[in-house]
CSV table of C-alpha atoms in Angstrom, one decimal:
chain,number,residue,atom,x,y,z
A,733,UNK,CA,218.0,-25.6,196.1
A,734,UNK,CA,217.5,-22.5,194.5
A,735,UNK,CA,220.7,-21.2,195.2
A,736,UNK,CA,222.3,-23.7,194.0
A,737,UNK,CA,220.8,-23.9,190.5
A,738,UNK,CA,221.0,-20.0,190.1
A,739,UNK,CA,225.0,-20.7,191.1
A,740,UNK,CA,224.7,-23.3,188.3
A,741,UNK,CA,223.7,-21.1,185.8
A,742,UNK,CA,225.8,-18.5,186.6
A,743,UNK,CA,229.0,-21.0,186.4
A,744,UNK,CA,227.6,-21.9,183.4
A,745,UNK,CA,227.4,-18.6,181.9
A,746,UNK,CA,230.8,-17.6,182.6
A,747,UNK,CA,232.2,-20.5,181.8
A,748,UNK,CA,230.4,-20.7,178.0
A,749,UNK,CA,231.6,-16.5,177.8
A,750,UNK,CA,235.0,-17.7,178.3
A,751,UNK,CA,235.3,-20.8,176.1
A,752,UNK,CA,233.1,-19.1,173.0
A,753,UNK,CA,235.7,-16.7,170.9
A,754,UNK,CA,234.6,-13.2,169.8
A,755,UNK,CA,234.7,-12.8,166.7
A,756,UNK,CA,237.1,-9.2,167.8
A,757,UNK,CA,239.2,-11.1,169.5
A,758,UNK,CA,242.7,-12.0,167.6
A,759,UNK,CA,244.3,-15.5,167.8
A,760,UNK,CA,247.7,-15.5,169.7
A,761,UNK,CA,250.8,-14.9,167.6
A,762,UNK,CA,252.5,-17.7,166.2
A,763,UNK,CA,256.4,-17.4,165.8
A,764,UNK,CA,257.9,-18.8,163.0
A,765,UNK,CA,261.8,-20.0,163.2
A,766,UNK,CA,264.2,-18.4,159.6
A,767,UNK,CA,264.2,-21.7,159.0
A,768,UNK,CA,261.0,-21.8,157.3
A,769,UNK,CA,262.4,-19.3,155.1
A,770,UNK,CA,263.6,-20.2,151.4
A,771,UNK,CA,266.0,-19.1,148.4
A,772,UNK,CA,263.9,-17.3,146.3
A,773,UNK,CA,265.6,-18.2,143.1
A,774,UNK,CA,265.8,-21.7,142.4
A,775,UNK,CA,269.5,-21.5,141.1
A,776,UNK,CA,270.4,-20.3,144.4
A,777,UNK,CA,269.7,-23.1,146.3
A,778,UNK,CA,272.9,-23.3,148.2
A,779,UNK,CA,272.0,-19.8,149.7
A,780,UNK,CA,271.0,-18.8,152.2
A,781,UNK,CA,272.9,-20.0,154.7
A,782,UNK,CA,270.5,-21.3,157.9
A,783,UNK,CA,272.2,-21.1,161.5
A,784,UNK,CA,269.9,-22.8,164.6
A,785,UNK,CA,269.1,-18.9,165.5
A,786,UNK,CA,268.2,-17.3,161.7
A,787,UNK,CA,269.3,-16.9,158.4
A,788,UNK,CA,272.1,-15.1,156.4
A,789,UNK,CA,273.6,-14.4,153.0
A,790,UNK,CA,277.1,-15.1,152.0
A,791,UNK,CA,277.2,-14.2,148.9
A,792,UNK,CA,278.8,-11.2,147.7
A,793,UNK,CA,275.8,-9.6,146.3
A,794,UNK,CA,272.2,-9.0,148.2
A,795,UNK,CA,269.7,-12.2,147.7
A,796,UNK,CA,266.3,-12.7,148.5
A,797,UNK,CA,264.2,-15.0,150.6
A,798,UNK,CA,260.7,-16.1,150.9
A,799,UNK,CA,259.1,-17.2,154.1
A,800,UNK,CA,255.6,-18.4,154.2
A,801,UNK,CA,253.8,-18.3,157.1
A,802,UNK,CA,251.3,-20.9,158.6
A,803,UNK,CA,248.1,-18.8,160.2
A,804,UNK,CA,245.6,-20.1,162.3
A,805,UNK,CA,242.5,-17.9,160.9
A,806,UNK,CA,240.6,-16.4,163.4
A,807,UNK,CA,236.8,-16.2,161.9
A,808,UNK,CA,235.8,-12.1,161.7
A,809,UNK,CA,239.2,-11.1,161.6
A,810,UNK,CA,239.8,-8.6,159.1
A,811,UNK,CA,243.2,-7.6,159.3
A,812,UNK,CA,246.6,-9.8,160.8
A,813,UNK,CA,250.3,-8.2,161.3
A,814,UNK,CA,253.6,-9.2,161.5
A,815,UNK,CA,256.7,-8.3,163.4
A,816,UNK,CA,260.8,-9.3,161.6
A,817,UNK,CA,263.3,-10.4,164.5
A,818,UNK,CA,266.3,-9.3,163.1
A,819,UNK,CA,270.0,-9.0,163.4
A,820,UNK,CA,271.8,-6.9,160.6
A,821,UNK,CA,274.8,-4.7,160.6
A,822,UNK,CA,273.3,-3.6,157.4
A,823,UNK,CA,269.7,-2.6,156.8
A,824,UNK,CA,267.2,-4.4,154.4
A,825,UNK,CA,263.9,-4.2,153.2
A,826,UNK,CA,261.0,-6.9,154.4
A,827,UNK,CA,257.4,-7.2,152.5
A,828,UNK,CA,254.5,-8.8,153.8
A,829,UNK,CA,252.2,-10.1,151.2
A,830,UNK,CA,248.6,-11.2,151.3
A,831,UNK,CA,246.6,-13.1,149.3
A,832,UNK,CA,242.9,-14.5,149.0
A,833,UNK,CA,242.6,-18.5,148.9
A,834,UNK,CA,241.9,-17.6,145.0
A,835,UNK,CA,244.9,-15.8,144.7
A,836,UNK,CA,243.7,-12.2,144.4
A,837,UNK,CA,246.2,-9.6,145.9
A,838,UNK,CA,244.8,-8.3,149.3
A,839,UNK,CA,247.6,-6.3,150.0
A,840,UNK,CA,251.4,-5.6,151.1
A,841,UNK,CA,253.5,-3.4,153.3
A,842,UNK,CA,257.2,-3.0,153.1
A,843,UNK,CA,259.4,-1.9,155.9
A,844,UNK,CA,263.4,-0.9,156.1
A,845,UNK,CA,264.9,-3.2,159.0
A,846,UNK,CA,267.5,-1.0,160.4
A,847,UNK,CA,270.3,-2.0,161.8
A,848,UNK,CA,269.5,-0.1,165.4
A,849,UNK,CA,266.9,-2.3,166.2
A,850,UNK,CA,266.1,-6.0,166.2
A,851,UNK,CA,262.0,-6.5,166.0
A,852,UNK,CA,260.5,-4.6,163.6
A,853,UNK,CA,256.6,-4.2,163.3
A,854,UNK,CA,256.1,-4.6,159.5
A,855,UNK,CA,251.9,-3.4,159.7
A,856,UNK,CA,248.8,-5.1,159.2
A,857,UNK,CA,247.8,-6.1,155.7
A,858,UNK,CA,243.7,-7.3,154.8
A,859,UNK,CA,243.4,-11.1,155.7
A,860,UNK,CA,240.0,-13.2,155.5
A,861,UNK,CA,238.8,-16.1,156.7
A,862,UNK,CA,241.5,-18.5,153.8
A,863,UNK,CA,244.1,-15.8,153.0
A,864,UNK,CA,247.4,-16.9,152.8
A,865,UNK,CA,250.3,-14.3,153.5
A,866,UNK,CA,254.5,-14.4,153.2
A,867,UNK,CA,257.3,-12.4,154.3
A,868,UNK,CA,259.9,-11.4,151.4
A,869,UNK,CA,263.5,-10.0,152.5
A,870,UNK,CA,266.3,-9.2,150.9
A,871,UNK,CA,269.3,-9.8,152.8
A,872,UNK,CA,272.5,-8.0,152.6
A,873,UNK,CA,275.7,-9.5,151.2
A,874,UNK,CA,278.6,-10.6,153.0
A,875,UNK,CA,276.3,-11.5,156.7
A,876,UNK,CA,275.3,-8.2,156.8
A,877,UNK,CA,271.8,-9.1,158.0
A,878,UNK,CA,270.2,-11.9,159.3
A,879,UNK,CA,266.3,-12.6,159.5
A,880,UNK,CA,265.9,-14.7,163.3
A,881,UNK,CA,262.5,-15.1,163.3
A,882,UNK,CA,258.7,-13.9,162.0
A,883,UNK,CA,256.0,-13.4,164.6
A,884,UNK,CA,252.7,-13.1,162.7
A,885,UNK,CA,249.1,-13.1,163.7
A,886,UNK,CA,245.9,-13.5,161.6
């Protein structure tokens, strides 16, 4: 009898260590599609142009895009990052912007995305417990670049 209560509590323990979150530990990445990605000027709305695997540009002159991104706060979690999947024959310039639920600027990073590689780790910018963050690239003319997907996590 005792041995099994003691192997009660001790399933019980585990099993309430696993299901209660540290506040260290970071929520799993979400990954969000080009698609959520939008024509930064409003006269431009004909561009980008969206494929099923990322967006492109095909105008004749560089344009930008916004993409917000939808977080799952994780409560403790100071800081959140973001990797750009990309596929450009032409590098651009990405920014990742942060901002508190009252709109006070927590931060930014801006990264080249060269055309040698195809993810690129933008950094980690300050989040909190409401912060809301995008992703601002400017893509190259002509389909020179094209912006696949975001993985972020905060």
């Amino acid at each position: 009898m005792k041995a099994s209560i003691t192997l009660g509590l001790t399933l019980a323990a585990s099993l309430a260590a696993v299901l209660v979150p540290s506040s260290n530990v970071l929520a799993a990445p979400a990954i969000h599609n080009a698609s959520i990605c939008q024509h930064w000027n409003p006269g431009e709305a004909n561009l980008p142009i969206y494929y099923a695997d990322g967006i492109k540009n095909s105008s004749t002159t560089a344009k930008t895009v916004v993409c917000p991104l939808v977080v799952t706060h994780t409560s403790g979690q100071s800081t959140g990052y973001v990797y750009v999947d990309h596929n450009n024959t032409v590098g651009f310039y990405c920014t990742l912007y942060s901002y508190s639920y009252s709109d006070v600027y927590l931060g930014s990073k801006t990264v080249w995305m060269p055309p040698t590689t195809k993810f690129t780790y933008i950094g980690t910018v300050p989040a909190n417990t409401y912060s809301n963050h995008s992703v601002v690239c400017t893509l190259p003319a002509s389909y020179g670049g094209k912006v696949v997907a975001i993985e972020s996590n905060f």
